[in-house]
PDB file of C-alpha atoms in Angstrom:
ATOM      1  CA  UNK A   1     -13.283  16.000   5.409  1.00 97.00           C
ATOM      2  CA  UNK A   2      -9.386  15.848   6.229  1.00 98.00           C
ATOM      3  CA  UNK A   3      -8.507  15.948   9.753  1.00 98.00           C
ATOM      4  CA  UNK A   4      -6.101  14.857  12.487  1.00 98.00           C
ATOM      5  CA  UNK A   5      -8.998  14.509  14.986  1.00 98.00           C
ATOM      6  CA  UNK A   6      -9.813  10.846  15.534  1.00 98.00           C
ATOM      7  CA  UNK A   7     -13.090  11.229  17.238  1.00 98.00           C
ATOM      8  CA  UNK A   8     -14.408  13.610  14.510  1.00 98.00           C
ATOM      9  CA  UNK A   9     -13.260  11.147  11.819  1.00 98.00           C
ATOM     10  CA  UNK A  10     -14.757   8.217  13.596  1.00 98.00           C
ATOM     11  CA  UNK A  11     -18.184  10.051  13.961  1.00 98.00           C
ATOM     12  CA  UNK A  12     -18.069  10.972  10.240  1.00 98.00           C
ATOM     13  CA  UNK A  13     -16.856   7.529   9.020  1.00 98.00           C
ATOM     14  CA  UNK A  14     -19.496   5.683  10.907  1.00 97.00           C
ATOM     15  CA  UNK A  15     -22.000   7.494   8.694  1.00 97.00           C
ATOM     16  CA  UNK A  16     -20.448   6.522   5.510  1.00 97.00           C
ATOM     17  CA  UNK A  17     -22.250   3.676   3.659  1.00 97.00           C
ATOM     18  CA  UNK A  18     -20.273   1.241   1.600  1.00 97.00           C
ATOM     19  CA  UNK A  19     -21.388   2.698  -1.695  1.00 97.00           C
ATOM     20  CA  UNK A  20     -18.444   4.775  -2.724  1.00 97.00           C
ATOM     21  CA  UNK A  21     -17.137   2.230  -5.267  1.00 97.00           C
ATOM     22  CA  UNK A  22     -16.045  -1.370  -5.530  1.00 97.00           C
ATOM     23  CA  UNK A  23     -14.167  -2.688  -2.370  1.00 98.00           C
ATOM     24  CA  UNK A  24     -11.497  -4.328  -4.506  1.00 98.00           C
ATOM     25  CA  UNK A  25      -9.755  -3.741  -7.765  1.00 98.00           C
ATOM     26  CA  UNK A  26     -10.747  -4.889 -11.284  1.00 98.00           C
ATOM     27  CA  UNK A  27      -7.056  -5.475 -12.295  1.00 98.00           C
ATOM     28  CA  UNK A  28      -3.528  -4.860 -11.169  1.00 98.00           C
ATOM     29  CA  UNK A  29      -0.060  -4.233 -12.428  1.00 97.00           C
ATOM     30  CA  UNK A  30       3.396  -5.094 -11.185  1.00 98.00           C
ATOM     31  CA  UNK A  31       6.755  -3.902 -12.014  1.00 97.00           C
ATOM     32  CA  UNK A  32       9.652  -6.533 -12.384  1.00 96.00           C
ATOM     33  CA  UNK A  33      12.520  -6.378  -9.936  1.00 95.00           C
ATOM     34  CA  UNK A  34      15.089  -6.062 -12.837  1.00 91.00           C
ATOM     35  CA  UNK A  35      18.392  -4.647 -11.444  1.00 83.00           C
ATOM     36  CA  UNK A  36      17.234  -5.563  -7.841  1.00 84.00           C
ATOM     37  CA  UNK A  37      19.653  -4.121  -5.423  1.00 74.00           C
ATOM     38  CA  UNK A  38      19.809  -2.186  -2.201  1.00 78.00           C
ATOM     39  CA  UNK A  39      19.108   1.571  -2.771  1.00 73.00           C
ATOM     40  CA  UNK A  40      20.947   3.432  -0.281  1.00 77.00           C
ATOM     41  CA  UNK A  41      18.700   6.597  -0.486  1.00 78.00           C
ATOM     42  CA  UNK A  42      15.536   4.519   0.257  1.00 74.00           C
ATOM     43  CA  UNK A  43      17.373   2.606   3.039  1.00 64.00           C
ATOM     44  CA  UNK A  44      17.890   5.996   4.922  1.00 72.00           C
ATOM     45  CA  UNK A  45      14.366   5.935   6.300  1.00 76.00           C
ATOM     46  CA  UNK A  46      13.375   2.318   5.794  1.00 78.00           C
ATOM     47  CA  UNK A  47      14.271   0.287   8.734  1.00 79.00           C
ATOM     48  CA  UNK A  48      12.826  -2.913   7.053  1.00 80.00           C
ATOM     49  CA  UNK A  49      15.511  -2.886   4.271  1.00 72.00           C
ATOM     50  CA  UNK A  50      18.220  -5.431   4.575  1.00 65.00           C
ATOM     51  CA  UNK A  51      21.929  -4.981   3.981  1.00 87.00           C
ATOM     52  CA  UNK A  52      23.278  -5.369   0.397  1.00 82.00           C
ATOM     53  CA  UNK A  53      24.388  -8.939   0.831  1.00 84.00           C
ATOM     54  CA  UNK A  54      20.852 -10.102   1.479  1.00 80.00           C
ATOM     55  CA  UNK A  55      19.767  -9.155  -2.023  1.00 84.00           C
ATOM     56  CA  UNK A  56      19.546 -12.087  -4.481  1.00 93.00           C
ATOM     57  CA  UNK A  57      18.362 -10.752  -7.930  1.00 90.00           C
ATOM     58  CA  UNK A  58      17.784 -13.985  -9.426  1.00 93.00           C
ATOM     59  CA  UNK A  59      15.634 -15.344  -6.668  1.00 95.00           C
ATOM     60  CA  UNK A  60      13.757 -12.010  -6.587  1.00 94.00           C
ATOM     61  CA  UNK A  61      12.824 -12.192 -10.273  1.00 95.00           C
ATOM     62  CA  UNK A  62      11.676 -15.753  -9.880  1.00 97.00           C
ATOM     63  CA  UNK A  63       9.462 -15.219  -6.847  1.00 97.00           C
ATOM     64  CA  UNK A  64       8.046 -12.055  -8.469  1.00 98.00           C
ATOM     65  CA  UNK A  65       7.053 -14.083 -11.419  1.00 98.00           C
ATOM     66  CA  UNK A  66       5.425 -16.563  -9.108  1.00 98.00           C
ATOM     67  CA  UNK A  67       3.413 -13.635  -7.615  1.00 98.00           C
ATOM     68  CA  UNK A  68       2.199 -12.548 -11.012  1.00 98.00           C
ATOM     69  CA  UNK A  69       1.255 -16.062 -11.953  1.00 98.00           C
ATOM     70  CA  UNK A  70      -0.760 -16.437  -8.669  1.00 98.00           C
ATOM     71  CA  UNK A  71      -2.368 -12.980  -8.958  1.00 98.00           C
ATOM     72  CA  UNK A  72      -3.402 -13.495 -12.597  1.00 98.00           C
ATOM     73  CA  UNK A  73      -5.420 -16.516 -11.480  1.00 96.00           C
ATOM     74  CA  UNK A  74      -7.454 -13.946  -9.335  1.00 96.00           C
ATOM     75  CA  UNK A  75      -7.741 -10.849 -11.433  1.00 97.00           C
ATOM     76  CA  UNK A  76      -5.988  -9.543 -14.700  1.00 98.00           C
ATOM     77  CA  UNK A  77      -2.363  -8.656 -13.758  1.00 98.00           C
ATOM     78  CA  UNK A  78      -0.020  -6.783 -16.003  1.00 97.00           C
ATOM     79  CA  UNK A  79       3.684  -6.684 -15.249  1.00 98.00           C
ATOM     80  CA  UNK A  80       5.869  -3.963 -16.749  1.00 97.00           C
ATOM     81  CA  UNK A  81       9.750  -4.304 -17.012  1.00 95.00           C
ATOM     82  CA  UNK A  82      11.929  -2.884 -14.426  1.00 92.00           C
ATOM     83  CA  UNK A  83      14.658  -0.508 -14.864  1.00 85.00           C
ATOM     84  CA  UNK A  84      18.162  -1.312 -13.715  1.00 82.00           C
ATOM     85  CA  UNK A  85      18.883   2.304 -12.713  1.00 81.00           C
ATOM     86  CA  UNK A  86      15.794   2.056 -10.320  1.00 80.00           C
ATOM     87  CA  UNK A  87      16.895  -0.820  -8.079  1.00 79.00           C
ATOM     88  CA  UNK A  88      13.805  -0.679  -5.882  1.00 81.00           C
ATOM     89  CA  UNK A  89      11.226   0.214  -8.424  1.00 87.00           C
ATOM     90  CA  UNK A  90       9.239  -3.176  -7.706  1.00 92.00           C
ATOM     91  CA  UNK A  91       6.886  -1.210  -5.448  1.00 94.00           C
ATOM     92  CA  UNK A  92       4.706   0.753  -8.040  1.00 96.00           C
ATOM     93  CA  UNK A  93       1.941   1.439  -5.533  1.00 97.00           C
ATOM     94  CA  UNK A  94       3.958   4.128  -4.092  1.00 95.00           C
ATOM     95  CA  UNK A  95       4.240   5.917  -7.515  1.00 97.00           C
ATOM     96  CA  UNK A  96       1.064   4.960  -9.385  1.00 98.00           C
ATOM     97  CA  UNK A  97      -2.694   4.576  -8.271  1.00 98.00           C
ATOM     98  CA  UNK A  98      -6.083   4.757  -9.808  1.00 98.00           C
ATOM     99  CA  UNK A  99      -9.600   5.679  -9.451  1.00 98.00           C
ATOM    100  CA  UNK A 100     -12.072   4.787 -12.166  1.00 98.00           C
ATOM    101  CA  UNK A 101     -10.974   6.571 -15.185  1.00 98.00           C
ATOM    102  CA  UNK A 102      -7.957   8.365 -13.839  1.00 98.00           C
ATOM    103  CA  UNK A 103      -4.318   7.581 -13.065  1.00 98.00           C
ATOM    104  CA  UNK A 104      -2.740   9.327 -10.187  1.00 98.00           C
ATOM    105  CA  UNK A 105       1.002   9.795 -10.162  1.00 98.00           C
ATOM    106  CA  UNK A 106       2.721  10.569  -6.767  1.00 98.00           C
ATOM    107  CA  UNK A 107       5.742  12.406  -5.510  1.00 97.00           C
ATOM    108  CA  UNK A 108       8.406  10.296  -4.211  1.00 93.00           C
ATOM    109  CA  UNK A 109      10.700  11.602  -1.376  1.00 90.00           C
ATOM    110  CA  UNK A 110      13.940  10.133  -2.684  1.00 83.00           C
ATOM    111  CA  UNK A 111      15.294  11.110  -6.140  1.00 87.00           C
ATOM    112  CA  UNK A 112      16.234   7.376  -6.873  1.00 81.00           C
ATOM    113  CA  UNK A 113      12.504   6.707  -7.011  1.00 86.00           C
ATOM    114  CA  UNK A 114      11.360   9.977  -8.714  1.00 90.00           C
ATOM    115  CA  UNK A 115      12.458   8.638 -12.140  1.00 89.00           C
ATOM    116  CA  UNK A 116       9.782   5.946 -11.833  1.00 91.00           C
ATOM    117  CA  UNK A 117       7.057   8.571 -12.069  1.00 93.00           C
ATOM    118  CA  UNK A 118       8.463   9.690 -15.457  1.00 93.00           C
ATOM    119  CA  UNK A 119       8.067   6.209 -17.310  1.00 94.00           C
ATOM    120  CA  UNK A 120       6.513   6.787 -20.639  1.00 96.00           C
ATOM    121  CA  UNK A 121       5.443   3.149 -20.865  1.00 96.00           C
ATOM    122  CA  UNK A 122       3.106   3.122 -17.774  1.00 97.00           C
ATOM    123  CA  UNK A 123       1.765   6.580 -18.401  1.00 97.00           C
ATOM    124  CA  UNK A 124       0.948   5.635 -22.054  1.00 98.00           C
ATOM    125  CA  UNK A 125      -0.661   2.396 -20.965  1.00 98.00           C
ATOM    126  CA  UNK A 126      -3.113   4.193 -18.930  1.00 98.00           C
ATOM    127  CA  UNK A 127      -3.629   7.445 -21.089  1.00 97.00           C
ATOM    128  CA  UNK A 128      -3.610   5.716 -24.521  1.00 97.00           C
ATOM    129  CA  UNK A 129      -4.688   2.102 -24.000  1.00 97.00           C
ATOM    130  CA  UNK A 130      -7.021   2.438 -21.106  1.00 98.00           C
ATOM    131  CA  UNK A 131      -8.042   6.078 -21.895  1.00 98.00           C
ATOM    132  CA  UNK A 132      -7.448   7.329 -18.300  1.00 98.00           C
ATOM    133  CA  UNK A 133      -6.806  10.888 -17.562  1.00 98.00           C
ATOM    134  CA  UNK A 134      -3.672  11.654 -15.669  1.00 98.00           C
ATOM    135  CA  UNK A 135      -3.640  13.558 -12.396  1.00 98.00           C
ATOM    136  CA  UNK A 136       0.061  14.269 -11.793  1.00 98.00           C
ATOM    137  CA  UNK A 137       1.518  15.135  -8.439  1.00 98.00           C
ATOM    138  CA  UNK A 138       5.132  14.274  -9.197  1.00 97.00           C
ATOM    139  CA  UNK A 139       6.182  17.732 -10.089  1.00 96.00           C
ATOM    140  CA  UNK A 140       5.134  19.518  -6.812  1.00 97.00           C
ATOM    141  CA  UNK A 141       7.292  19.723  -3.885  1.00 97.00           C
ATOM    142  CA  UNK A 142       5.346  17.693  -1.175  1.00 98.00           C
ATOM    143  CA  UNK A 143       6.032  14.114  -0.803  1.00 97.00           C
ATOM    144  CA  UNK A 144       2.887  11.936  -1.120  1.00 97.00           C
ATOM    145  CA  UNK A 145       3.759   8.299  -1.799  1.00 97.00           C
ATOM    146  CA  UNK A 146       0.124   7.203  -2.734  1.00 98.00           C
ATOM    147  CA  UNK A 147      -0.967   3.946  -1.447  1.00 98.00           C
ATOM    148  CA  UNK A 148       2.153   3.433   0.635  1.00 97.00           C
ATOM    149  CA  UNK A 149       1.422   6.362   2.772  1.00 98.00           C
ATOM    150  CA  UNK A 150      -2.407   6.424   2.287  1.00 98.00           C
ATOM    151  CA  UNK A 151      -4.490   3.260   3.099  1.00 98.00           C
ATOM    152  CA  UNK A 152      -7.884   3.662   1.585  1.00 98.00           C
ATOM    153  CA  UNK A 153     -11.340   2.000   2.127  1.00 98.00           C
ATOM    154  CA  UNK A 154     -12.539   1.975  -1.339  1.00 98.00           C
ATOM    155  CA  UNK A 155     -15.975   0.870  -0.359  1.00 98.00           C
ATOM    156  CA  UNK A 156     -16.600   3.838   1.841  1.00 98.00           C
ATOM    157  CA  UNK A 157     -14.308   6.449   0.373  1.00 98.00           C
ATOM    158  CA  UNK A 158     -12.141   6.743   3.615  1.00 98.00           C
ATOM    159  CA  UNK A 159      -8.399   7.305   3.750  1.00 98.00           C
ATOM    160  CA  UNK A 160      -5.866   6.677   6.523  1.00 98.00           C
ATOM    161  CA  UNK A 161      -2.876   8.780   5.954  1.00 98.00           C
ATOM    162  CA  UNK A 162       0.311   8.027   7.869  1.00 98.00           C
ATOM    163  CA  UNK A 163       2.499  11.067   8.063  1.00 98.00           C
ATOM    164  CA  UNK A 164       6.407  10.597   7.899  1.00 95.00           C
ATOM    165  CA  UNK A 165       9.287  11.873   5.717  1.00 93.00           C
ATOM    166  CA  UNK A 166       7.395  10.089   2.901  1.00 93.00           C
ATOM    167  CA  UNK A 167       4.194  12.230   3.216  1.00 97.00           C
ATOM    168  CA  UNK A 168       3.605  15.585   4.811  1.00 97.00           C
ATOM    169  CA  UNK A 169       0.376  17.118   5.513  1.00 98.00           C
ATOM    170  CA  UNK A 170       0.148  19.064   2.194  1.00 98.00           C
ATOM    171  CA  UNK A 171       0.953  15.804   0.342  1.00 98.00           C
ATOM    172  CA  UNK A 172      -1.876  14.196   2.384  1.00 98.00           C
ATOM    173  CA  UNK A 173      -4.311  16.972   1.215  1.00 98.00           C
ATOM    174  CA  UNK A 174      -3.254  16.589  -2.361  1.00 98.00           C
ATOM    175  CA  UNK A 175      -3.913  12.982  -2.225  1.00 98.00           C
ATOM    176  CA  UNK A 176      -7.210  13.407  -0.447  1.00 98.00           C
ATOM    177  CA  UNK A 177      -8.297  15.614  -3.263  1.00 98.00           C
ATOM    178  CA  UNK A 178      -6.793  13.422  -6.138  1.00 98.00           C
ATOM    179  CA  UNK A 179      -8.482  10.247  -4.910  1.00 98.00           C
ATOM    180  CA  UNK A 180     -11.717  12.291  -4.372  1.00 98.00           C
ATOM    181  CA  UNK A 181     -12.240  10.661  -0.805  1.00 98.00           C
ATOM    182  CA  UNK A 182     -15.160  11.395   1.505  1.00 98.00           C
ATOM    183  CA  UNK A 183     -12.827  11.785   4.623  1.00 98.00           C
ATOM    184  CA  UNK A 184      -9.165  11.305   5.272  1.00 98.00           C
ATOM    185  CA  UNK A 185      -7.712  10.857   8.918  1.00 98.00           C
ATOM    186  CA  UNK A 186      -4.069  11.992   9.183  1.00 98.00           C
ATOM    187  CA  UNK A 187      -1.919  10.546  11.891  1.00 98.00           C
ATOM    188  CA  UNK A 188       1.774  10.587  12.742  1.00 98.00           C
ATOM    189  CA  UNK A 189       3.389   7.204  12.238  1.00 98.00           C
ATOM    190  CA  UNK A 190       5.629   5.784  15.191  1.00 97.00           C
ATOM    191  CA  UNK A 191       9.190   6.689  14.968  1.00 95.00           C
ATOM    192  CA  UNK A 192      11.085   4.485  12.525  1.00 93.00           C
ATOM    193  CA  UNK A 193       7.956   3.672  10.471  1.00 95.00           C
ATOM    194  CA  UNK A 194       8.033   5.013   6.896  1.00 89.00           C
ATOM    195  CA  UNK A 195       4.642   3.902   5.404  1.00 96.00           C
ATOM    196  CA  UNK A 196       1.080   3.308   6.656  1.00 97.00           C
ATOM    197  CA  UNK A 197       0.624   0.263   4.528  1.00 97.00           C
ATOM    198  CA  UNK A 198       3.224  -1.579   6.616  1.00 97.00           C
ATOM    199  CA  UNK A 199       1.074  -1.057   9.826  1.00 98.00           C
ATOM    200  CA  UNK A 200      -2.423  -1.025   8.608  1.00 98.00           C
ATOM    201  CA  UNK A 201      -4.609  -2.762   5.831  1.00 98.00           C
ATOM    202  CA  UNK A 202      -8.222  -2.316   5.084  1.00 98.00           C
ATOM    203  CA  UNK A 203      -9.500  -5.581   3.795  1.00 98.00           C
ATOM    204  CA  UNK A 204     -12.347  -5.319   1.197  1.00 98.00           C
ATOM    205  CA  UNK A 205     -13.951  -2.472   3.286  1.00 97.00           C
ATOM    206  CA  UNK A 206     -15.116  -4.835   6.074  1.00 96.00           C
ATOM    207  CA  UNK A 207     -12.072  -5.641   8.160  1.00 98.00           C
ATOM    208  CA  UNK A 208      -8.837  -4.033   9.195  1.00 98.00           C
ATOM    209  CA  UNK A 209      -5.340  -5.405  10.091  1.00 98.00           C
ATOM    210  CA  UNK A 210      -3.841  -3.049  12.534  1.00 98.00           C
ATOM    211  CA  UNK A 211      -0.480  -2.598  14.360  1.00 97.00           C
ATOM    212  CA  UNK A 212      -0.920  -0.443  17.181  1.00 97.00           C
ATOM    213  CA  UNK A 213       2.832   0.035  17.815  1.00 96.00           C
ATOM    214  CA  UNK A 214       3.162   1.623  14.318  1.00 97.00           C
ATOM    215  CA  UNK A 215       1.013   4.619  15.418  1.00 98.00           C
ATOM    216  CA  UNK A 216       2.468   7.528  17.286  1.00 98.00           C
ATOM    217  CA  UNK A 217      -1.079   8.437  18.519  1.00 95.00           C
ATOM    218  CA  UNK A 218      -2.892   5.560  20.121  1.00 97.00           C
ATOM    219  CA  UNK A 219      -6.203   7.477  19.811  1.00 98.00           C
ATOM    220  CA  UNK A 220      -5.839   7.351  15.906  1.00 98.00           C
ATOM    221  CA  UNK A 221      -5.263   3.562  16.186  1.00 98.00           C
ATOM    222  CA  UNK A 222      -8.210   3.261  18.484  1.00 98.00           C
ATOM    223  CA  UNK A 223     -10.638   5.235  16.209  1.00 98.00           C
ATOM    224  CA  UNK A 224      -9.630   2.951  13.258  1.00 98.00           C
ATOM    225  CA  UNK A 225     -10.119  -0.155  15.301  1.00 98.00           C
ATOM    226  CA  UNK A 226     -13.589   1.003  16.693  1.00 98.00           C
ATOM    227  CA  UNK A 227     -14.632   1.910  13.012  1.00 98.00           C
ATOM    228  CA  UNK A 228     -14.112  -1.715  11.893  1.00 98.00           C
ATOM    229  CA  UNK A 229     -15.419  -3.524  14.971  1.00 97.00           C
ATOM    230  CA  UNK A 230     -16.002  -6.501  15.222  1.00 97.00           C
ATOM    231  CA  UNK A 231     -13.647  -7.295  12.431  1.00 98.00           C
ATOM    232  CA  UNK A 232     -10.519  -5.303  13.746  1.00 98.00           C
ATOM    233  CA  UNK A 233      -7.574  -7.571  14.087  1.00 98.00           C
ATOM    234  CA  UNK A 234      -4.636  -6.032  16.083  1.00 98.00           C
ATOM    235  CA  UNK A 235      -1.301  -7.440  15.099  1.00 98.00           C
ATOM    236  CA  UNK A 236       1.574  -7.955  17.496  1.00 98.00           C
ATOM    237  CA  UNK A 237       5.143  -6.382  17.116  1.00 97.00           C
ATOM    238  CA  UNK A 238       6.284  -9.824  15.799  1.00 97.00           C
ATOM    239  CA  UNK A 239       3.537 -10.126  13.255  1.00 98.00           C
ATOM    240  CA  UNK A 240       4.349  -6.562  12.082  1.00 97.00           C
ATOM    241  CA  UNK A 241       7.983  -7.218  11.628  1.00 96.00           C
ATOM    242  CA  UNK A 242       7.075 -10.115   9.549  1.00 97.00           C
ATOM    243  CA  UNK A 243       5.061  -7.873   7.237  1.00 97.00           C
ATOM    244  CA  UNK A 244       1.565  -9.183   8.250  1.00 98.00           C
ATOM    245  CA  UNK A 245       0.271  -5.642   8.147  1.00 97.00           C
ATOM    246  CA  UNK A 246       1.429  -5.365   4.310  1.00 98.00           C
ATOM    247  CA  UNK A 247      -1.540  -7.304   3.080  1.00 98.00           C
ATOM    248  CA  UNK A 248      -4.284  -6.868   0.482  1.00 98.00           C
ATOM    249  CA  UNK A 249      -7.471  -8.240  -0.557  1.00 98.00           C
ATOM    250  CA  UNK A 250      -7.718  -8.633  -4.254  1.00 96.00           C
ATOM    251  CA  UNK A 251     -11.227  -9.992  -4.067  1.00 96.00           C
ATOM    252  CA  UNK A 252     -13.850  -9.842  -1.321  1.00 96.00           C
ATOM    253  CA  UNK A 253     -12.942 -13.414  -0.111  1.00 96.00           C
ATOM    254  CA  UNK A 254      -9.223 -13.398   0.063  1.00 98.00           C
ATOM    255  CA  UNK A 255      -6.422 -11.802   1.952  1.00 98.00           C
ATOM    256  CA  UNK A 256      -2.979 -11.903   0.256  1.00 98.00           C
ATOM    257  CA  UNK A 257       0.275 -11.759   1.946  1.00 98.00           C
ATOM    258  CA  UNK A 258       3.771 -13.126   1.791  1.00 98.00           C
ATOM    259  CA  UNK A 259       4.796 -16.515   3.182  1.00 98.00           C
ATOM    260  CA  UNK A 260       6.876 -14.737   5.746  1.00 98.00           C
ATOM    261  CA  UNK A 261       3.944 -12.708   7.032  1.00 98.00           C
ATOM    262  CA  UNK A 262       1.637 -15.838   6.998  1.00 98.00           C
ATOM    263  CA  UNK A 263       4.212 -17.715   9.076  1.00 98.00           C
ATOM    264  CA  UNK A 264       4.250 -14.967  11.567  1.00 98.00           C
ATOM    265  CA  UNK A 265       0.516 -14.988  12.233  1.00 98.00           C
ATOM    266  CA  UNK A 266      -0.576 -16.047  15.602  1.00 98.00           C
ATOM    267  CA  UNK A 267      -3.532 -18.779  15.601  1.00 98.00           C
ATOM    268  CA  UNK A 268      -5.879 -16.226  17.093  1.00 98.00           C
ATOM    269  CA  UNK A 269      -5.161 -13.854  14.105  1.00 98.00           C
ATOM    270  CA  UNK A 270      -5.816 -16.589  11.570  1.00 98.00           C
ATOM    271  CA  UNK A 271      -9.173 -17.347  13.356  1.00 98.00           C
ATOM    272  CA  UNK A 272     -10.177 -13.697  13.193  1.00 98.00           C
ATOM    273  CA  UNK A 273      -9.499 -13.434   9.441  1.00 98.00           C
ATOM    274  CA  UNK A 274     -11.576 -16.659   8.979  1.00 98.00           C
ATOM    275  CA  UNK A 275     -14.383 -15.215  11.177  1.00 97.00           C
ATOM    276  CA  UNK A 276     -14.365 -12.055   9.012  1.00 97.00           C
ATOM    277  CA  UNK A 277     -14.802 -14.251   5.849  1.00 97.00           C
ATOM    278  CA  UNK A 278     -11.341 -14.391   4.398  1.00 98.00           C
ATOM    279  CA  UNK A 279      -9.370 -17.151   3.016  1.00 98.00           C
ATOM    280  CA  UNK A 280      -5.485 -16.595   3.320  1.00 98.00           C
ATOM    281  CA  UNK A 281      -3.355 -16.672   0.144  1.00 98.00           C
ATOM    282  CA  UNK A 282       0.401 -16.683   0.850  1.00 98.00           C
ATOM    283  CA  UNK A 283       3.087 -16.290  -1.575  1.00 98.00           C
ATOM    284  CA  UNK A 284       6.870 -16.770  -0.933  1.00 98.00           C
ATOM    285  CA  UNK A 285       8.516 -13.374  -1.330  1.00 98.00           C
ATOM    286  CA  UNK A 286      11.537 -13.606   1.128  1.00 97.00           C
ATOM    287  CA  UNK A 287      13.786 -12.691  -1.734  1.00 95.00           C
ATOM    288  CA  UNK A 288      11.931  -9.415  -2.406  1.00 95.00           C
ATOM    289  CA  UNK A 289      11.426  -8.380   1.298  1.00 95.00           C
ATOM    290  CA  UNK A 290      15.062  -7.311   1.818  1.00 91.00           C
ATOM    291  CA  UNK A 291      14.162  -4.274  -0.258  1.00 86.00           C
ATOM    292  CA  UNK A 292      11.761  -3.137   2.757  1.00 91.00           C
ATOM    293  CA  UNK A 293       8.341  -3.963   1.588  1.00 93.00           C
ATOM    294  CA  UNK A 294       6.291  -6.990   0.985  1.00 97.00           C
ATOM    295  CA  UNK A 295       3.306  -8.192  -1.096  1.00 98.00           C
ATOM    296  CA  UNK A 296       1.005  -5.235  -0.837  1.00 98.00           C
ATOM    297  CA  UNK A 297       3.921  -2.836  -1.770  1.00 96.00           C
ATOM    298  CA  UNK A 298       4.298  -4.623  -4.964  1.00 97.00           C
ATOM    299  CA  UNK A 299       0.647  -4.297  -6.167  1.00 98.00           C
ATOM    300  CA  UNK A 300      -0.601  -1.266  -7.949  1.00 98.00           C
ATOM    301  CA  UNK A 301      -4.492  -1.558  -8.121  1.00 98.00           C
ATOM    302  CA  UNK A 302      -6.409  -0.643 -11.335  1.00 98.00           C
ATOM    303  CA  UNK A 303      -9.993   0.588 -10.486  1.00 98.00           C
TER     304      UNK A 303
END
């Protein structure tokens, strides 16, 4: 099922058992912020991106190494070098994603990021080292920025696709097929939002962080909230602006987000995370966040 009907999706989703696959990844990879700078093309539709003066490449690289070091204590984490001609290539989850045995390559909206999809080293790592097949969407015309636009409940095989300039309905359908999902709900993001994973995070298949003001359709937000009740955690505009929605579970017990995001959390939000069985892991990424994304954007999962 792929639909824009929140009620139909909710009815279907409630019948999906958490037997689709592992709720969290077995490994992850990052791309270093070499040549870190403001990408003007990306800034055209990313309101979270800062002005050029806020970019500090040395601090960004140091914080990125700290992120890899922390993640490596939780699961195997590979880091590929960055490319100076791709100044915002530190967000590989928009370009590369996996299901067991298969690498999916997305189609980026902006030309400055399309060159990332051509990287022979990342493709060879999966195809030759891991023996993964490659499902390549990068050459077709419809934008589909993978797990930036599409938030996935891996345990139940459910997708939540935010439509914007970065993903159109045809791109959503291509991703639904590529990931082999049971059902995908398509919904328009609120004006000014560019990716669903800034306003929505499914945590290990049993809880959800949800920013209601990031959805153009309140019925879509409500359907997702009802699907994950009682572990639905609604985030305030201030928490969203701090990137609290850009979080990820790297194992079933922990939710990872930036230190900026953690500092923005209300006490009630922290309590709800604890009640859902999550420990909070916060990493300082304030030098990376001027690029318009945060911790979850940096992480490409390997299933």
